[in-house]
Coordinates of C-alpha atoms in Angstrom, one line a residue:
M1 CA -55.7 24.0 -53.7
A2 CA -58.3 22.3 -56.0
Q3 CA -59.4 25.6 -57.4
R4 CA -55.8 26.7 -58.0
K5 CA -55.0 23.5 -59.9
G6 CA -58.1 23.2 -62.0
G7 CA -59.8 26.6 -61.6
S8 CA -63.4 27.2 -60.6
K9 CA -66.3 25.4 -62.1
A10 CA -67.2 28.5 -64.1
E11 CA -63.7 28.7 -65.5
R12 CA -63.7 25.0 -66.4
L13 CA -67.0 25.4 -68.2
E14 CA -65.8 28.5 -70.0
N15 CA -62.6 26.6 -71.1
L16 CA -64.8 23.7 -72.3
T17 CA -67.0 26.1 -74.3
W18 CA -64.2 27.8 -76.0
G19 CA -62.5 24.5 -76.7
V20 CA -65.6 23.2 -78.5
D21 CA -66.0 26.5 -80.3
D22 CA -62.4 26.4 -81.4
R23 CA -63.0 23.1 -83.1
L24 CA -66.6 23.4 -84.4
G25 CA -67.2 27.2 -84.7
T26 CA -70.4 27.0 -82.7
V27 CA -70.3 30.6 -81.4
E28 CA -70.1 32.1 -84.9
F29 CA -72.9 29.8 -86.0
L30 CA -75.2 30.8 -83.1
N31 CA -74.4 34.5 -83.5
R32 CA -75.3 34.3 -87.2
N33 CA -78.5 32.3 -86.7
I34 CA -79.9 33.2 -83.3
T35 CA -81.5 36.4 -84.6
K36 CA -82.9 34.9 -87.7
A37 CA -86.4 36.3 -88.5
F38 CA -89.5 34.1 -88.4
P39 CA -92.7 35.8 -89.6
K40 CA -95.6 35.4 -87.2
H41 CA -98.8 34.0 -88.7
W42 CA -101.1 31.1 -87.6
S43 CA -100.9 29.4 -91.0
F44 CA -97.2 28.8 -90.5
L45 CA -97.9 26.6 -87.6
L46 CA -99.4 23.9 -89.8
G47 CA -96.0 22.6 -90.7
E48 CA -95.0 22.6 -87.1
I49 CA -98.0 20.4 -86.2
A50 CA -96.6 17.8 -88.6
L51 CA -93.1 18.0 -87.1
Y52 CA -94.4 17.7 -83.6
S53 CA -96.7 14.8 -84.5
F54 CA -93.7 13.0 -86.0
I55 CA -91.8 13.4 -82.7
V56 CA -94.7 12.0 -80.8
L57 CA -94.9 9.1 -83.3
V58 CA -91.2 8.3 -82.6
I59 CA -91.6 8.5 -78.8
T60 CA -94.7 6.3 -78.7
G61 CA -93.4 4.0 -81.4
V62 CA -90.2 3.2 -79.4
F63 CA -92.5 2.2 -76.4
L64 CA -94.7 -0.1 -78.6
T65 CA -91.6 -1.7 -80.2
L66 CA -90.5 -3.0 -76.8
F67 CA -93.6 -5.2 -76.5
F68 CA -94.7 -6.0 -80.0
K69 CA -93.7 -9.4 -81.5
P70 CA -93.5 -9.2 -85.3
S71 CA -94.3 -12.8 -86.0
G72 CA -97.0 -14.5 -88.0
A73 CA -96.6 -17.8 -86.2
E74 CA -99.9 -19.1 -84.9
I75 CA -100.5 -19.7 -81.2
I76 CA -103.5 -20.4 -78.9
Y77 CA -104.5 -17.2 -77.1
E78 CA -104.6 -17.5 -73.4
G79 CA -104.4 -13.8 -72.4
S80 CA -106.6 -11.7 -70.3
Y81 CA -109.2 -10.9 -73.0
T82 CA -111.6 -13.7 -72.3
K83 CA -113.7 -13.5 -75.5
L84 CA -110.7 -14.7 -77.6
Q85 CA -109.3 -17.2 -75.1
G86 CA -108.7 -20.6 -76.8
V87 CA -108.7 -19.0 -80.3
K88 CA -105.9 -19.6 -82.7
I89 CA -104.2 -16.3 -83.6
S90 CA -100.9 -14.9 -84.7
E91 CA -98.2 -13.8 -82.3
A92 CA -98.4 -10.3 -83.7
Y93 CA -102.1 -10.1 -82.9
A94 CA -101.5 -11.7 -79.4
S95 CA -98.8 -9.2 -78.6
T96 CA -101.1 -6.3 -79.7
L97 CA -103.8 -7.6 -77.2
H98 CA -101.1 -8.0 -74.6
I99 CA -100.0 -4.3 -75.1
T100 CA -103.7 -3.3 -74.9
F101 CA -104.8 -5.1 -71.8
D102 CA -101.7 -6.2 -69.8
V103 CA -99.0 -3.5 -70.3
R104 CA -99.4 -0.5 -68.0
G105 CA -100.3 2.5 -70.3
G106 CA -100.2 0.3 -73.3
L107 CA -103.7 1.1 -74.6
L108 CA -103.0 4.8 -74.1
M109 CA -99.7 4.6 -76.0
R110 CA -101.4 2.7 -78.9
Q111 CA -104.1 5.2 -79.2
I112 CA -101.8 8.2 -79.0
H113 CA -99.6 6.6 -81.7
H114 CA -102.6 6.0 -84.0
W115 CA -104.0 9.5 -83.5
A116 CA -100.6 11.0 -84.0
A117 CA -100.3 9.2 -87.3
N118 CA -103.6 10.5 -88.5
I119 CA -102.8 14.1 -87.4
F120 CA -99.3 13.8 -89.0
L121 CA -100.8 13.0 -92.4
A122 CA -103.5 15.6 -92.0
A123 CA -101.0 18.3 -91.1
I124 CA -98.8 17.5 -94.1
A125 CA -101.8 17.6 -96.4
I126 CA -103.1 20.9 -95.1
H127 CA -99.5 22.3 -95.0
L128 CA -99.1 21.4 -98.7
L129 CA -102.4 23.1 -99.5
R130 CA -101.3 26.3 -97.7
I131 CA -98.1 26.3 -99.7
F132 CA -100.0 25.7 -102.9
F133 CA -102.7 28.3 -102.5
T134 CA -100.2 31.0 -101.4
G135 CA -97.6 30.3 -104.0
A136 CA -94.9 29.4 -101.5
F137 CA -93.6 26.7 -103.8
R138 CA -92.2 29.2 -106.3
K139 CA -88.5 30.0 -106.8
P140 CA -86.4 29.3 -104.9
R141 CA -88.5 26.7 -103.0
E142 CA -89.2 24.1 -105.7
I143 CA -86.9 21.5 -104.0
N144 CA -88.7 21.8 -100.7
W145 CA -92.0 21.3 -102.5
L146 CA -90.7 18.0 -104.0
I147 CA -89.5 17.0 -100.5
G148 CA -92.9 17.8 -99.1
V149 CA -94.7 15.7 -101.7
T150 CA -92.3 12.8 -101.1
L151 CA -92.9 13.1 -97.4
F152 CA -96.6 12.8 -97.9
V153 CA -96.3 9.7 -100.1
L154 CA -93.9 8.1 -97.6
A155 CA -96.2 9.0 -94.7
L156 CA -99.1 7.3 -96.5
A157 CA -97.0 4.1 -96.9
E158 CA -95.8 4.3 -93.2
G159 CA -99.4 4.8 -92.0
F160 CA -100.6 1.8 -94.0
A161 CA -97.7 -0.4 -92.8
G162 CA -98.4 0.5 -89.1
Y163 CA -102.1 0.0 -89.6
S164 CA -101.5 -3.5 -91.0
L165 CA -99.1 -4.8 -88.4
P166 CA -101.6 -6.0 -85.7
D167 CA -102.9 -8.7 -88.1
D168 CA -106.5 -8.2 -87.0
L169 CA -109.5 -8.7 -89.4
L170 CA -109.7 -5.1 -90.5
S171 CA -106.0 -4.7 -91.3
G172 CA -106.0 -8.1 -93.0
T173 CA -108.7 -7.0 -95.3
G174 CA -106.6 -4.0 -96.2
L175 CA -103.6 -6.3 -96.9
R176 CA -105.8 -8.5 -99.1
I177 CA -106.8 -5.4 -101.2
M178 CA -103.1 -4.4 -101.4
A179 CA -102.2 -7.9 -102.6
G180 CA -104.8 -7.6 -105.4
I181 CA -103.5 -4.2 -106.4
V182 CA -100.0 -5.4 -106.7
Q183 CA -101.2 -8.5 -108.5
S184 CA -102.9 -6.3 -111.1
I185 CA -99.6 -5.0 -112.4
P186 CA -99.1 -6.6 -115.8
V187 CA -96.5 -9.3 -116.2
V188 CA -94.6 -8.7 -112.9
G189 CA -97.6 -8.5 -110.5
T190 CA -97.6 -12.1 -109.4
Y191 CA -93.9 -12.1 -108.9
L192 CA -94.1 -9.0 -106.8
V193 CA -96.7 -10.5 -104.5
M194 CA -94.5 -13.6 -104.0
F195 CA -91.5 -11.3 -103.2
I196 CA -93.5 -9.1 -100.8
F197 CA -95.3 -11.8 -98.9
G198 CA -92.7 -14.5 -99.1
G199 CA -95.0 -16.9 -100.7
E200 CA -98.6 -17.3 -101.8
Y201 CA -101.0 -14.8 -100.2
P202 CA -102.1 -14.8 -97.3
S203 CA -98.8 -16.1 -96.1
T204 CA -97.9 -13.9 -93.1
A205 CA -95.0 -15.9 -91.6
E206 CA -92.4 -13.9 -93.5
F207 CA -94.5 -10.9 -94.4
I208 CA -95.1 -9.4 -90.9
P209 CA -91.3 -9.3 -89.9
R210 CA -90.6 -7.7 -93.3
L211 CA -93.4 -5.2 -92.8
F212 CA -92.2 -4.5 -89.2
T213 CA -88.7 -3.7 -90.5
V214 CA -90.1 -1.3 -93.1
H215 CA -92.3 0.4 -90.6
I216 CA -89.8 1.0 -87.8
L217 CA -86.5 1.3 -89.7
L218 CA -86.7 2.0 -93.5
I219 CA -89.5 4.5 -93.9
P220 CA -88.8 6.3 -90.6
G221 CA -85.2 6.7 -91.6
L222 CA -86.2 8.2 -94.9
L223 CA -88.7 10.5 -93.2
L224 CA -86.1 11.7 -90.7
A225 CA -83.6 12.4 -93.4
L226 CA -86.1 14.3 -95.6
I227 CA -87.5 16.3 -92.6
T228 CA -83.9 17.3 -91.7
A229 CA -83.2 18.3 -95.3
H230 CA -86.5 20.2 -95.4
L231 CA -85.7 22.2 -92.3
M232 CA -82.1 22.9 -93.4
I233 CA -83.3 24.3 -96.8
L234 CA -86.0 26.3 -95.0
W235 CA -83.4 27.8 -92.7
H236 CA -81.1 28.7 -95.5
Q237 CA -83.7 30.2 -97.8
T238 CA -85.6 32.0 -95.0
H239 CA -89.3 31.8 -94.4
T240 CA -92.0 33.3 -96.6
Q241 CA -94.2 36.1 -95.3
W242 CA -97.6 37.5 -96.0
P243 CA -97.8 40.8 -97.9
G244 CA -98.4 44.0 -95.9
R245 CA -97.1 47.4 -95.2
G246 CA -93.3 47.7 -95.6
R247 CA -92.9 44.1 -96.6
R248 CA -90.8 43.4 -99.7
E249 CA -89.7 40.4 -101.7
Q250 CA -86.1 41.0 -100.9
K251 CA -86.4 41.1 -97.1
V252 CA -88.2 38.9 -94.6
T253 CA -89.2 40.5 -91.3
G254 CA -90.4 38.7 -88.1
E255 CA -89.6 37.7 -84.6
P256 CA -86.0 36.5 -83.8
T257 CA -85.3 32.8 -83.3
F258 CA -84.3 33.3 -79.7
P259 CA -86.0 33.8 -77.4
A260 CA -89.4 34.6 -79.1
F261 CA -89.7 31.8 -81.7
A262 CA -87.9 29.2 -79.6
A263 CA -90.3 29.8 -76.6
Q264 CA -93.3 29.7 -78.9
S265 CA -92.2 26.5 -80.6
G266 CA -91.5 24.7 -77.3
A267 CA -94.9 25.7 -75.9
Y268 CA -96.6 24.6 -79.1
F269 CA -94.9 21.2 -79.0
L270 CA -96.2 20.7 -75.5
F271 CA -99.6 21.8 -76.6
T272 CA -99.6 19.4 -79.5
F273 CA -98.4 16.5 -77.3
G274 CA -101.1 17.3 -74.7
V275 CA -103.9 17.4 -77.3
L276 CA -102.8 14.0 -78.7
A277 CA -102.6 12.6 -75.2
L278 CA -106.2 13.8 -74.5
M279 CA -107.4 12.3 -77.8
G280 CA -105.7 9.0 -76.9
A281 CA -107.2 8.9 -73.5
F282 CA -110.8 9.9 -74.4
F283 CA -111.4 9.0 -78.0
Q284 CA -111.2 5.3 -78.9
I285 CA -109.5 4.4 -82.2
N286 CA -108.7 1.1 -83.9
P287 CA -110.2 -1.3 -81.2
V288 CA -108.5 -4.4 -82.7
W289 CA -110.0 -6.7 -79.9
L290 CA -113.4 -6.1 -81.4
Y291 CA -112.4 -7.1 -84.9
G292 CA -110.8 -10.5 -84.1
P293 CA -108.0 -12.2 -85.9
Y294 CA -107.6 -12.1 -89.6
E295 CA -109.3 -14.9 -91.6
P296 CA -109.0 -14.8 -95.5
D297 CA -112.7 -15.8 -95.9
E298 CA -114.1 -13.2 -93.5
V299 CA -114.7 -9.5 -93.6
S300 CA -116.2 -7.0 -91.1
F301 CA -119.5 -5.2 -92.0
G302 CA -118.9 -1.6 -92.8
S303 CA -115.1 -1.8 -92.6
Q304 CA -113.4 1.4 -93.5
P305 CA -109.7 2.2 -93.8
D306 CA -108.0 5.2 -92.2
W307 CA -108.9 8.4 -93.9
Y308 CA -105.7 8.9 -95.8
V309 CA -106.2 5.8 -98.0
G310 CA -110.0 6.4 -98.4
F311 CA -109.5 7.9 -101.8
L312 CA -108.0 4.7 -103.1
E313 CA -110.9 2.7 -101.7
G314 CA -113.3 5.1 -103.5
S315 CA -111.5 4.9 -106.8
L316 CA -111.7 1.1 -106.7
R317 CA -115.4 1.1 -105.9
I318 CA -116.6 3.4 -108.7
M319 CA -114.4 1.9 -111.4
P320 CA -116.5 -0.1 -113.9
R321 CA -115.6 -3.7 -114.7
L322 CA -113.0 -3.6 -117.5
E323 CA -110.3 -6.1 -118.4
T324 CA -108.2 -7.0 -121.5
T325 CA -106.5 -10.2 -122.4
L326 CA -103.4 -9.9 -124.5
W327 CA -101.1 -12.8 -125.4
G328 CA -102.4 -14.9 -122.6
H329 CA -102.1 -12.1 -120.0
T330 CA -105.2 -10.5 -118.4
I331 CA -105.0 -6.8 -117.6
A332 CA -107.5 -6.0 -114.9
W333 CA -108.1 -2.3 -115.7
N334 CA -110.8 -2.1 -112.9
V335 CA -107.9 -2.5 -110.4
L336 CA -104.8 -1.3 -112.3
A337 CA -106.3 2.0 -113.4
P338 CA -107.8 3.3 -110.1
A339 CA -105.3 1.9 -107.7
V340 CA -101.9 2.1 -109.6
I341 CA -102.1 4.4 -112.5
L342 CA -104.4 7.1 -111.0
P343 CA -102.4 7.7 -107.7
G344 CA -99.1 7.5 -109.7
V345 CA -100.3 10.2 -112.1
F346 CA -101.9 12.2 -109.3
F347 CA -98.8 12.5 -107.1
T348 CA -96.5 13.0 -110.2
L349 CA -98.6 16.0 -111.3
I350 CA -98.6 17.4 -107.8
A351 CA -94.8 17.2 -107.6
L352 CA -94.3 18.8 -111.1
Y353 CA -96.8 21.6 -110.7
P354 CA -94.3 24.3 -109.7
F355 CA -92.3 23.7 -112.8
F356 CA -95.4 23.7 -115.0
E357 CA -96.7 27.0 -113.6
R358 CA -93.2 28.6 -114.0
W359 CA -93.2 27.4 -117.6
A360 CA -96.7 28.8 -118.2
T361 CA -96.2 32.2 -116.6
G362 CA -92.6 32.8 -117.4
D363 CA -92.0 33.8 -113.8
E364 CA -88.3 33.4 -113.0
R365 CA -88.2 35.8 -110.1
V366 CA -87.3 34.9 -106.5
H367 CA -90.3 35.1 -104.2
H368 CA -90.4 35.7 -100.5
L369 CA -93.9 37.4 -100.4
L370 CA -96.9 35.1 -100.5
D371 CA -99.8 35.4 -102.9
R372 CA -103.3 36.2 -101.7
P373 CA -105.3 33.2 -103.1
R374 CA -107.7 35.6 -104.8
N375 CA -104.9 37.3 -106.7
A376 CA -103.9 34.0 -108.3
A377 CA -107.4 33.0 -109.4
T378 CA -106.5 30.2 -111.8
R379 CA -104.2 28.5 -109.4
T380 CA -106.7 28.8 -106.6
A381 CA -109.4 27.3 -108.9
I382 CA -107.1 24.4 -109.8
G383 CA -106.6 23.7 -106.1
A384 CA -110.3 23.8 -105.4
A385 CA -110.9 21.4 -108.4
V386 CA -108.4 19.0 -107.0
I387 CA -109.9 19.1 -103.5
A388 CA -113.4 18.4 -105.0
W389 CA -112.0 15.5 -107.0
Y390 CA -110.2 14.0 -104.0
G391 CA -113.2 14.6 -101.7
N392 CA -115.5 12.8 -104.2
L393 CA -113.2 9.8 -104.2
W394 CA -112.9 9.9 -100.4
A395 CA -116.6 9.9 -100.0
A396 CA -117.0 7.1 -102.6
G397 CA -114.9 4.9 -100.3
G398 CA -117.9 4.8 -97.9
N399 CA -120.7 4.5 -100.4
D400 CA -122.0 1.4 -98.7
I401 CA -122.2 3.2 -95.4
I402 CA -123.9 6.2 -97.1
A403 CA -126.4 3.8 -98.8
W404 CA -127.1 2.0 -95.6
V405 CA -127.6 5.1 -93.4
F406 CA -129.7 7.0 -95.9
H407 CA -131.6 4.0 -97.3
I408 CA -130.4 4.7 -100.8
P409 CA -129.7 1.9 -103.4
L410 CA -126.0 1.2 -103.5
L411 CA -125.9 1.4 -107.3
W412 CA -127.3 5.0 -107.1
T413 CA -124.4 6.1 -104.9
T414 CA -121.9 4.4 -107.1
W415 CA -123.2 6.3 -110.2
F416 CA -123.5 9.5 -108.3
F417 CA -119.7 9.4 -107.5
R418 CA -118.9 8.2 -111.0
V419 CA -120.6 11.3 -112.4
G420 CA -119.0 13.5 -109.6
F421 CA -115.5 12.2 -110.6
F422 CA -115.8 14.4 -113.8
V423 CA -118.4 17.0 -112.9
F424 CA -117.4 18.2 -109.4
P425 CA -113.9 19.4 -110.3
V426 CA -115.2 21.4 -113.2
V427 CA -117.9 23.0 -111.1
A428 CA -115.4 23.8 -108.3
F429 CA -112.9 25.3 -110.8
V430 CA -115.5 27.6 -112.4
V431 CA -117.1 28.7 -109.1
T432 CA -113.8 29.3 -107.3
R433 CA -112.4 31.3 -110.2
R434 CA -115.4 33.5 -110.3
I435 CA -115.3 34.1 -106.6
C436 CA -111.6 35.1 -106.8
L437 CA -112.3 37.5 -109.6
S438 CA -115.2 39.0 -107.7
L439 CA -113.0 39.5 -104.7
Q440 CA -110.4 41.2 -107.0
R441 CA -113.1 43.6 -108.3
R442 CA -114.1 44.4 -104.7
D443 CA -110.5 45.2 -103.8
L444 CA -110.3 47.4 -106.9
R445 CA -113.4 49.3 -105.8
Q446 CA -112.0 49.7 -102.3
R447 CA -108.8 51.2 -103.7
K448 CA -110.8 53.6 -105.8
E449 CA -113.7 54.5 -103.4
G450 CA -112.4 53.6 -100.0
V451 CA -113.8 51.2 -97.4
E452 CA -117.4 51.3 -96.1
S453 CA -117.7 53.3 -92.9
G454 CA -121.3 52.3 -91.9
L455 CA -122.3 56.0 -91.8
I456 CA -125.3 57.0 -93.9
S457 CA -125.7 60.5 -95.2
L458 CA -128.7 62.3 -96.7
T459 CA -127.9 64.3 -99.8
P460 CA -129.8 67.6 -100.6
E461 CA -131.6 65.6 -103.4
G462 CA -133.0 63.2 -100.8
E463 CA -130.7 60.3 -101.6
F464 CA -129.2 58.2 -98.8
T465 CA -125.5 57.3 -99.4
E466 CA -122.9 55.6 -97.4
R467 CA -119.7 57.3 -96.6
H468 CA -116.5 55.7 -97.7
E469 CA -113.3 56.4 -95.9
P470 CA -109.7 55.8 -97.0
A471 CA -108.3 52.5 -96.1
S472 CA -105.8 52.2 -93.3
D473 CA -102.1 52.1 -94.3
E474 CA -102.0 48.3 -93.6
R475 CA -105.2 47.6 -95.6
D476 CA -104.1 49.9 -98.4
A477 CA -100.8 48.1 -98.7
L478 CA -102.6 44.8 -98.8
L479 CA -105.0 46.0 -101.5
R480 CA -102.1 47.2 -103.7
T481 CA -100.2 44.0 -103.4
R482 CA -100.1 42.1 -106.6
Q483 CA -97.8 39.5 -108.0
P484 CA -98.4 40.2 -111.8
R485 CA -95.3 41.4 -113.7
E486 CA -95.5 38.1 -115.6
L487 CA -95.9 39.1 -119.3
L488 CA -98.9 38.0 -121.2
A489 CA -97.3 36.1 -124.1
A490 CA -98.4 37.2 -127.6
Y491 CA -100.0 34.5 -129.8
P492 CA -97.5 33.5 -132.5
H493 CA -98.6 34.8 -135.9
H494 CA -97.8 32.7 -139.0
I495 CA -98.6 34.1 -142.4
L496 CA -98.3 30.6 -143.8
P497 CA -99.3 27.6 -141.7
M498 CA -95.9 25.9 -142.1
P499 CA -94.4 23.5 -139.5
T500 CA -91.8 26.0 -138.1
P501 CA -89.4 24.8 -135.4
G502 CA -91.0 24.9 -131.9
R503 CA -94.3 26.1 -133.3
V504 CA -96.5 23.7 -131.4
R505 CA -94.6 24.1 -128.2
T506 CA -94.8 27.9 -128.5
Q507 CA -98.5 27.9 -129.1
A508 CA -99.1 25.5 -126.2
R509 CA -97.1 27.7 -123.8
T510 CA -98.9 30.8 -125.1
R511 CA -102.3 29.3 -124.4
A512 CA -101.2 28.1 -121.0
N513 CA -99.9 31.6 -120.2
R514 CA -103.3 33.2 -121.1
F515 CA -105.2 30.5 -119.2
Y516 CA -103.3 31.5 -116.1
L517 CA -103.0 35.3 -116.5
D518 CA -105.4 36.9 -118.9
Y519 CA -108.5 38.0 -117.1
Q520 CA -109.5 40.8 -119.5
V521 CA -112.9 39.2 -120.3
V522 CA -114.0 38.4 -116.8
S523 CA -112.3 40.9 -114.5
Q524 CA -111.8 44.6 -114.3
G525 CA -108.3 44.3 -113.1
G526 CA -106.1 43.5 -110.2
G527 CA -105.0 39.9 -109.7
Q528 CA -102.1 38.1 -111.2
G529 CA -102.7 39.2 -114.8
R530 CA -102.8 43.0 -114.3
A531 CA -100.8 45.1 -111.8
D532 CA -102.3 48.5 -112.7
G533 CA -106.0 48.0 -112.3
A534 CA -108.3 47.3 -115.2
P535 CA -107.3 46.4 -118.7
P536 CA -106.8 49.3 -121.1
R537 CA -110.3 49.1 -122.7
Q538 CA -112.2 48.7 -119.5
R539 CA -110.1 51.3 -117.8
A540 CA -111.0 53.7 -120.6
Q541 CA -114.7 53.0 -120.1
I542 CA -114.3 53.7 -116.3
E543 CA -112.4 56.9 -117.0
G544 CA -114.6 58.1 -119.9
R545 CA -111.9 57.9 -122.5
P546 CA -112.3 56.4 -126.0
P547 CA -110.8 52.9 -126.4
E548 CA -108.3 54.1 -129.0
D549 CA -106.8 56.5 -126.6
A550 CA -106.6 53.7 -124.0
A551 CA -104.7 51.5 -126.4
E552 CA -102.3 54.3 -127.1
R553 CA -101.8 55.1 -123.4
S554 CA -101.5 51.5 -122.2
D555 CA -98.3 50.6 -120.5
G556 CA -95.2 50.6 -122.6
S557 CA -94.2 47.0 -121.7
R558 CA -92.1 44.9 -124.1
I559 CA -95.1 42.8 -125.0
G560 CA -97.2 45.9 -125.7
R561 CA -94.6 47.3 -128.1
L562 CA -94.2 43.8 -129.7
R563 CA -97.9 43.6 -130.3
R564 CA -98.1 47.0 -131.9
S565 CA -95.1 46.4 -134.1
L566 CA -96.5 43.0 -135.2
A567 CA -99.9 44.7 -136.0
K568 CA -98.1 47.3 -138.2
R569 CA -96.1 44.7 -140.0
L570 CA -99.1 42.5 -140.7
G571 CA -101.1 45.5 -141.8
K572 CA -98.3 46.5 -144.3
G573 CA -98.1 42.9 -145.5

């Protein structure tokens, strides 16, 4: 009777499914998206590491929130850590010690949470680098690039907030530096410190609850919203893919979402969680019980921040003493410039880079194929220069440790990193660009001569030569892949140097275009600036033709015709 009235369980489940689909359209959505293609390559997993680390952060953070007391009120510690018994500490620090020594699994959760925060930021940074070097930020993915940079900045703030909550001596030192940075802002700095800390620093009675709210509610909410938007845009625009045989800009190929990609993602999440758990279990991090409670007049020897704010520490250490007094206000440039202006300009330039490159190259096409870094030599060199600049600042943040370990005067290390601030990026740019162009020339030789076989032949003349064989279809497709097609802009010619409208902007864009794309002087072809091998003059030398013939037989692009017509007109004039 029960089955006749309500039907079987399978029928009831089917009715429920169709009822939900009738209202939400879930079946149509799944049918449309369950076979979506995801290209398979290890570099695409870097973004997934960041996503899974964020999930681990949320899980462990919920556990820690249940036991942490966000209060700066002072109490006498009477917990199980005997070395601090009878010492006056804040409730925040006492609850951190309670989680560490008295809550079952508390220390493990604390360390997993801290390691996950470090991995989360590292994965975002490496993911951004992968996107930058492969050109995955190009149209139509500029919005996702902006979201990624914003995520990185918010993750920096979130990591610093969590790092500062325990109110131990190390985190208190970081807060003292932060207060000095905020105070260096002209005119409003003092008021901002009063607003943030709820009084004169080092007042923590109101600051720790505020910081706790920011750490568990405000920034995580923004991160969650931006991550969701990032994934939705990615899903809508499809994934990028590496160049290869049969791959085109207009079509993305790969494994279907279900079951291949879904199974791989689930397994990779468990793998990431497992590695973080092992790191939390066997690698000690942030032992706050060894640092002791925060005292404004004390500092630990050799104290170092987490890696992601090390570049700010380094910029502060190498900045010379410099200040200006105007109308009764003192501007401390030695704090304002390295800790406020420099990171602000740095992250702004990173966010706006896709738009600058599009303006310089004139590339308005939709891209689903990635660039090989060697084929975008200028962009790759810029990325290497930024890494060298950042690495120099990051190492400068530990110049005291370097001086102590290697028995070097501290002033020597300071001047070394000051010089490196300007020299290392230039060296990295020049060397990286030359390497990329050398790799382009090697690819060009392989296209012309074939790949090395390892077989040595003896010619009748007694010469030993190596046989070259045609490249495989996959390798040949990779060698022929270029993303040039951007036109080399012609320099604007002005018979009279008159201030014509847009003259300065046009010349600036032309020079930026040639800086990116014109490799005629240093490369025999390939790369982003030439799709058809060597430039006309060098191609003529290779083929044994006179240069004039090469100029006449160069491609009939619009820019080429424009140059010839301009030359004729100027000649007649």
